[in-house]
Amino acid sequence: MIVVDKLNKKFGDLHVLKDVSEDIKKGEVVVVIGPSGSGKSTFLRCLNLLEQPTSGDIVFEGTNITGDKVNIDKIRQKMGMVFQQFNLFPHKTVLENITLAPIKLKGLSKEEADKIAFKLLKRIGLEDKADVYPNNLSGGQKQRIAIARALAMSPDVMLFDEPTSALDPEMVGEVLEVMKDLAKEGMTMVVVTHEMGFAKEVGDRVLFMDNGMIIEEGNPKELFENPKHERTKSFLAKVL
Ligand code: ADP
Ligand code: MG
């Protein structure tokens, strides 16, 4: 679904991604771990061109999206993104947050968009919050709404950047549950997270990133129980 070939990203003199190559297959759940500042967010943001790669190719569903002639907006509609800080629109209700993009970008009628939104709200257990503003929701609820909002566009892949890192501990579980359900339904997912339990239970593959490179990857059990590189070992010793 996504083929990344020799991706490089520089911010001025700072070389953040160094020849990253990776294949993400349809239906796969790929978990990205690594120390702070290693380039995980930049990698994710390059995948949907929130950051412009400095060099290298990203081929998404057969289209080289780093090329000049691509319609980035069309591509982004196929890639849902969920951020650590939720990024809900504060002056819009939950329902408006979810229906805005389907109406504006996909041209759905309000009725069609509402129907999809209520289905999603039901799925995440927040049907009663349709008319509420984000400020009146808990962090866990906000993040579940952010996931629903991304899903409302029927994306082919979902990108998650530390979706539970800003949450109080008691709210982490409810968000991970929604993500687990998504994975079970076969959604292709790339998840940056420090939740090693989630990685083990749901991840098909774990990538360990350090200093702008994918140092090591493997199935979660293999990587967690038998890390090969010193840097992976020392990172895991701190987080497991
Ligand atoms: P991670 O998500 O693994 O913590 P990031 O991808 O956020 O790492 O950051 C990798 C490096 O790139 C860090 O040194 C960070 O300061 C730098 N960086 C990220 N975004 C920008 C930006 N927009 N401008 C300049 N430097 C950036
Ligand atoms: Mg990050």
CSV table of C-alpha atoms and ligand atoms in Angstrom, one decimal:
chain,number,residue,atom,x,y,z
A,1,MET,CA,0.0,0.0,0.0
A,2,ILE,CA,2.9,2.4,0.9
A,3,VAL,CA,6.4,1.9,-0.5
A,4,VAL,CA,9.0,4.3,1.0
A,5,ASP,CA,12.3,4.4,-0.9
A,6,LYS,CA,15.3,6.2,0.4
A,7,LEU,CA,13.3,8.9,2.1
A,8,ASN,CA,15.4,11.8,3.4
A,9,LYS,CA,14.2,14.8,5.3
A,10,LYS,CA,16.3,17.8,6.3
A,11,PHE,CA,15.3,20.8,8.3
A,12,GLY,CA,18.1,23.2,7.3
A,13,ASP,CA,21.3,21.5,8.5
A,14,LEU,CA,19.4,19.0,10.6
A,15,HIS,CA,19.3,15.7,8.8
A,16,VAL,CA,16.2,14.1,10.4
A,17,LEU,CA,15.4,11.1,8.2
A,18,LYS,CA,18.3,9.2,6.6
A,19,ASP,CA,17.6,6.9,3.7
A,20,VAL,CA,14.5,5.4,5.3
A,21,SER,CA,13.0,2.6,3.1
A,22,GLU,CA,10.0,0.7,4.2
A,23,ASP,CA,7.0,-1.3,2.7
A,24,ILE,CA,3.6,-1.1,4.4
A,25,LYS,CA,1.2,-3.8,3.2
A,26,LYS,CA,-2.6,-3.6,3.1
A,27,GLY,CA,-4.1,-4.6,6.4
A,28,GLU,CA,-0.9,-4.4,8.2
A,29,VAL,CA,-0.5,-2.8,11.6
A,30,VAL,CA,3.0,-1.3,11.8
A,31,VAL,CA,4.1,0.2,15.2
A,32,VAL,CA,6.9,2.7,15.2
A,33,ILE,CA,8.9,3.0,18.4
A,34,GLY,CA,12.1,4.9,19.3
A,35,PRO,CA,13.5,7.7,21.5
A,36,SER,CA,12.2,11.2,21.4
A,37,GLY,CA,13.7,13.2,18.6
A,38,SER,CA,14.5,10.1,16.5
A,39,GLY,CA,12.3,11.2,13.6
A,40,LYS,CA,9.1,9.2,14.2
A,41,SER,CA,6.7,12.1,13.8
A,42,THR,CA,8.6,13.4,10.8
A,43,PHE,CA,8.4,10.0,9.2
A,44,LEU,CA,4.7,9.8,9.7
A,45,ARG,CA,4.2,13.4,8.5
A,46,CYS,CA,6.2,12.7,5.3
A,47,LEU,CA,3.9,9.7,4.5
A,48,ASN,CA,0.9,12.1,4.0
A,49,LEU,CA,3.1,15.0,2.9
A,50,LEU,CA,2.4,17.2,5.9
A,51,GLU,CA,6.2,17.5,5.6
A,52,GLN,CA,7.8,17.7,2.1
A,53,PRO,CA,10.5,15.0,1.8
A,54,THR,CA,13.9,16.4,0.9
A,55,SER,CA,14.6,13.4,-1.4
A,56,GLY,CA,13.3,9.9,-1.9
A,57,ASP,CA,10.1,8.4,-3.1
A,58,ILE,CA,6.8,7.5,-1.5
A,59,VAL,CA,4.5,5.4,-3.5
A,60,PHE,CA,1.0,5.2,-2.2
A,61,GLU,CA,-1.4,2.8,-3.8
A,62,GLY,CA,0.7,2.8,-6.9
A,63,THR,CA,1.1,6.6,-7.2
A,64,ASN,CA,4.4,8.3,-6.5
A,65,ILE,CA,3.1,11.1,-4.2
A,66,THR,CA,6.4,12.9,-4.1
A,67,GLY,CA,6.0,13.7,-7.8
A,68,ASP,CA,5.0,17.1,-9.1
A,69,LYS,CA,1.6,16.3,-10.6
A,70,VAL,CA,-0.1,14.6,-7.7
A,71,ASN,CA,-3.2,16.0,-6.1
A,72,ILE,CA,-2.1,16.1,-2.5
A,73,ASP,CA,-5.6,16.8,-1.2
A,74,LYS,CA,-6.9,13.7,-2.9
A,75,ILE,CA,-4.1,11.6,-1.5
A,76,ARG,CA,-4.6,12.9,2.0
A,77,GLN,CA,-8.3,12.0,1.9
A,78,LYS,CA,-7.2,8.4,1.7
A,79,MET,CA,-4.9,8.8,4.7
A,80,GLY,CA,-6.5,9.5,8.1
A,81,MET,CA,-4.2,11.1,10.7
A,82,VAL,CA,-4.6,11.2,14.4
A,83,PHE,CA,-2.4,13.5,16.5
A,84,GLN,CA,-1.3,13.5,20.1
A,85,GLN,CA,-3.1,16.8,20.7
A,86,PHE,CA,-6.4,15.7,19.1
A,87,ASN,CA,-6.6,18.9,16.9
A,88,LEU,CA,-10.4,19.1,17.1
A,89,PHE,CA,-12.0,22.3,15.9
A,90,PRO,CA,-12.9,24.0,19.2
A,91,HIS,CA,-15.7,26.1,17.9
A,92,LYS,CA,-17.5,23.3,16.2
A,93,THR,CA,-19.6,20.6,17.8
A,94,VAL,CA,-18.6,16.9,17.7
A,95,LEU,CA,-21.0,16.3,14.8
A,96,GLU,CA,-19.6,19.3,12.9
A,97,ASN,CA,-16.1,18.2,13.5
A,98,ILE,CA,-16.8,14.8,12.0
A,99,THR,CA,-19.0,15.9,9.1
A,100,LEU,CA,-16.9,19.0,8.0
A,101,ALA,CA,-14.5,17.2,5.7
A,102,PRO,CA,-16.9,14.7,4.2
A,103,ILE,CA,-19.2,17.6,3.2
A,104,LYS,CA,-16.5,20.0,2.1
A,105,LEU,CA,-14.0,17.7,0.4
A,106,LYS,CA,-16.2,14.8,-0.6
A,107,GLY,CA,-19.3,16.7,-1.4
A,108,LEU,CA,-21.6,14.6,0.7
A,109,SER,CA,-25.0,16.1,1.7
A,110,LYS,CA,-25.4,17.0,5.4
A,111,GLU,CA,-27.8,14.1,5.7
A,112,GLU,CA,-25.4,11.6,4.3
A,113,ALA,CA,-22.5,13.0,6.4
A,114,ASP,CA,-24.6,13.0,9.6
A,115,LYS,CA,-25.6,9.4,8.9
A,116,ILE,CA,-22.0,8.3,8.7
A,117,ALA,CA,-21.1,10.4,11.7
A,118,PHE,CA,-23.8,8.8,13.9
A,119,LYS,CA,-22.7,5.4,12.8
A,120,LEU,CA,-19.1,6.2,13.9
A,121,LEU,CA,-20.2,7.8,17.1
A,122,LYS,CA,-22.2,4.7,18.0
A,123,ARG,CA,-19.2,2.6,17.3
A,124,ILE,CA,-17.0,4.5,19.7
A,125,GLY,CA,-19.8,4.8,22.3
A,126,LEU,CA,-20.3,8.6,22.1
A,127,GLU,CA,-23.6,8.9,20.3
A,128,ASP,CA,-24.9,11.2,23.1
A,129,LYS,CA,-22.0,13.7,22.5
A,130,ALA,CA,-23.0,14.8,18.9
A,131,ASP,CA,-24.0,18.3,20.0
A,132,VAL,CA,-21.3,18.9,22.5
A,133,TYR,CA,-18.2,21.1,22.0
A,134,PRO,CA,-14.7,19.5,22.4
A,135,ASN,CA,-13.9,21.6,25.5
A,136,ASN,CA,-16.6,19.7,27.3
A,137,LEU,CA,-15.1,16.3,26.6
A,138,SER,CA,-12.5,14.3,28.4
A,139,GLY,CA,-9.2,13.7,26.7
A,140,GLY,CA,-10.1,10.1,25.9
A,141,GLN,CA,-13.4,11.2,24.4
A,142,LYS,CA,-11.7,13.9,22.4
A,143,GLN,CA,-9.3,11.4,21.0
A,144,ARG,CA,-12.0,8.9,20.1
A,145,ILE,CA,-13.8,11.7,18.3
A,146,ALA,CA,-10.6,12.6,16.4
A,147,ILE,CA,-10.4,8.9,15.3
A,148,ALA,CA,-14.0,9.0,14.2
A,149,ARG,CA,-13.4,12.2,12.3
A,150,ALA,CA,-10.6,10.6,10.4
A,151,LEU,CA,-12.6,7.5,9.7
A,152,ALA,CA,-15.5,9.6,8.3
A,153,MET,CA,-13.5,10.1,5.2
A,154,SER,CA,-13.2,6.3,4.7
A,155,PRO,CA,-9.4,6.3,4.5
A,156,ASP,CA,-7.4,3.4,3.3
A,157,VAL,CA,-4.8,3.9,5.9
A,158,MET,CA,-4.7,5.5,9.4
A,159,LEU,CA,-1.6,7.2,10.8
A,160,PHE,CA,-1.5,7.6,14.5
A,161,ASP,CA,1.2,9.9,16.2
A,162,GLU,CA,1.3,9.0,19.9
A,163,PRO,CA,-2.5,9.1,20.2
A,164,THR,CA,-2.4,8.3,23.9
A,165,SER,CA,0.6,10.3,25.1
A,166,ALA,CA,-1.4,13.3,26.1
A,167,LEU,CA,-4.0,11.3,28.0
A,168,ASP,CA,-4.5,10.7,31.7
A,169,PRO,CA,-3.6,7.1,32.4
A,170,GLU,CA,-7.2,6.0,33.0
A,171,MET,CA,-8.2,7.1,29.5
A,172,VAL,CA,-5.5,5.3,27.6
A,173,GLY,CA,-7.4,2.1,27.5
A,174,GLU,CA,-10.6,3.4,25.9
A,175,VAL,CA,-8.6,4.9,23.0
A,176,LEU,CA,-6.5,1.7,22.5
A,177,GLU,CA,-9.7,-0.3,22.4
A,178,VAL,CA,-11.0,1.7,19.5
A,179,MET,CA,-7.7,1.3,17.7
A,180,LYS,CA,-7.7,-2.5,18.4
A,181,ASP,CA,-11.2,-2.8,16.9
A,182,LEU,CA,-10.0,-0.9,13.8
A,183,ALA,CA,-7.0,-3.3,13.5
A,184,LYS,CA,-9.3,-6.3,13.8
A,185,GLU,CA,-11.5,-5.0,11.0
A,186,GLY,CA,-8.4,-5.0,8.8
A,187,MET,CA,-7.5,-1.3,8.7
A,188,THR,CA,-4.0,-0.6,7.6
A,189,MET,CA,-2.4,1.3,10.4
A,190,VAL,CA,0.9,3.0,11.1
A,191,VAL,CA,1.1,3.8,14.8
A,192,VAL,CA,3.8,5.7,16.7
A,193,THR,CA,3.4,4.8,20.3
A,194,HIS,CA,5.1,4.0,23.6
A,195,GLU,CA,2.4,1.5,24.5
A,196,MET,CA,4.4,-1.6,24.2
A,197,GLY,CA,1.4,-3.7,25.3
A,198,PHE,CA,-0.5,-2.5,22.3
A,199,ALA,CA,2.5,-3.1,20.0
A,200,LYS,CA,2.7,-6.7,21.2
A,201,GLU,CA,-1.0,-7.4,21.1
A,202,VAL,CA,-1.9,-5.7,17.8
A,203,GLY,CA,1.2,-5.0,15.9
A,204,ASP,CA,2.2,-7.1,13.0
A,205,ARG,CA,5.5,-5.4,12.8
A,206,VAL,CA,7.5,-3.1,15.0
A,207,LEU,CA,10.0,-0.6,13.6
A,208,PHE,CA,12.6,0.7,16.0
A,209,MET,CA,13.8,4.2,14.9
A,210,ASP,CA,16.8,6.0,16.2
A,211,ASN,CA,18.7,9.0,14.9
A,212,GLY,CA,16.6,9.2,11.7
A,213,MET,CA,17.1,5.5,10.7
A,214,ILE,CA,15.1,2.3,11.1
A,215,ILE,CA,17.7,0.4,13.1
A,216,GLU,CA,15.8,-2.8,13.5
A,217,GLU,CA,12.4,-4.2,12.7
A,218,GLY,CA,10.5,-7.4,13.2
A,219,ASN,CA,7.4,-9.0,14.7
A,220,PRO,CA,6.8,-7.6,18.1
A,221,LYS,CA,7.6,-10.8,20.0
A,222,GLU,CA,10.8,-11.3,18.2
A,223,LEU,CA,11.9,-7.6,18.6
A,224,PHE,CA,10.9,-7.3,22.2
A,225,GLU,CA,12.3,-10.6,23.4
A,226,ASN,CA,15.3,-10.8,21.2
A,227,PRO,CA,16.5,-7.3,20.1
A,228,LYS,CA,19.7,-7.6,18.0
A,229,HIS,CA,21.1,-4.1,18.2
A,230,GLU,CA,22.6,-2.5,21.2
A,231,ARG,CA,20.5,0.7,20.7
A,232,THR,CA,17.3,-1.4,20.5
A,233,LYS,CA,18.3,-3.2,23.7
A,234,SER,CA,19.0,-0.1,25.7
A,235,PHE,CA,15.8,1.6,24.5
A,236,LEU,CA,13.7,-1.4,25.4
A,237,ALA,CA,15.4,-1.8,28.7
A,238,LYS,CA,14.1,1.7,29.6
A,239,VAL,CA,10.5,1.3,28.3
A,240,LEU,CA,9.5,-2.3,28.9
B,1,ADP,P1,10.1,12.1,17.3
B,1,ADP,O1,8.7,12.2,16.8
B,1,ADP,O2,10.7,10.8,17.2
B,1,ADP,O3,10.2,12.6,18.7
B,1,ADP,P2,10.5,14.3,15.4
B,1,ADP,O4,10.2,13.7,14.1
B,1,ADP,O5,9.4,15.1,16.0
B,1,ADP,O6,11.0,13.1,16.4
B,1,ADP,O7,11.8,15.2,15.4
B,1,ADP,C1,13.0,14.7,14.8
B,1,ADP,C2,14.0,15.9,14.8
B,1,ADP,O8,13.6,16.9,13.9
B,1,ADP,C3,14.1,16.6,16.2
B,1,ADP,O9,15.4,17.0,16.3
B,1,ADP,C4,13.2,17.8,16.0
B,1,ADP,O10,13.6,18.9,16.8
B,1,ADP,C5,13.4,18.1,14.5
B,1,ADP,N1,12.3,18.8,13.9
B,1,ADP,C6,11.0,18.2,13.8
B,1,ADP,N2,10.2,19.1,13.1
B,1,ADP,C7,10.9,20.2,12.8
B,1,ADP,C8,10.6,21.4,12.1
B,1,ADP,N3,9.4,21.6,11.6
B,1,ADP,N4,11.7,22.3,12.0
B,1,ADP,C9,12.9,22.0,12.5
B,1,ADP,N5,13.2,20.9,13.1
B,1,ADP,C10,12.2,20.0,13.3
B,2,MG,MG,6.9,12.6,17.8
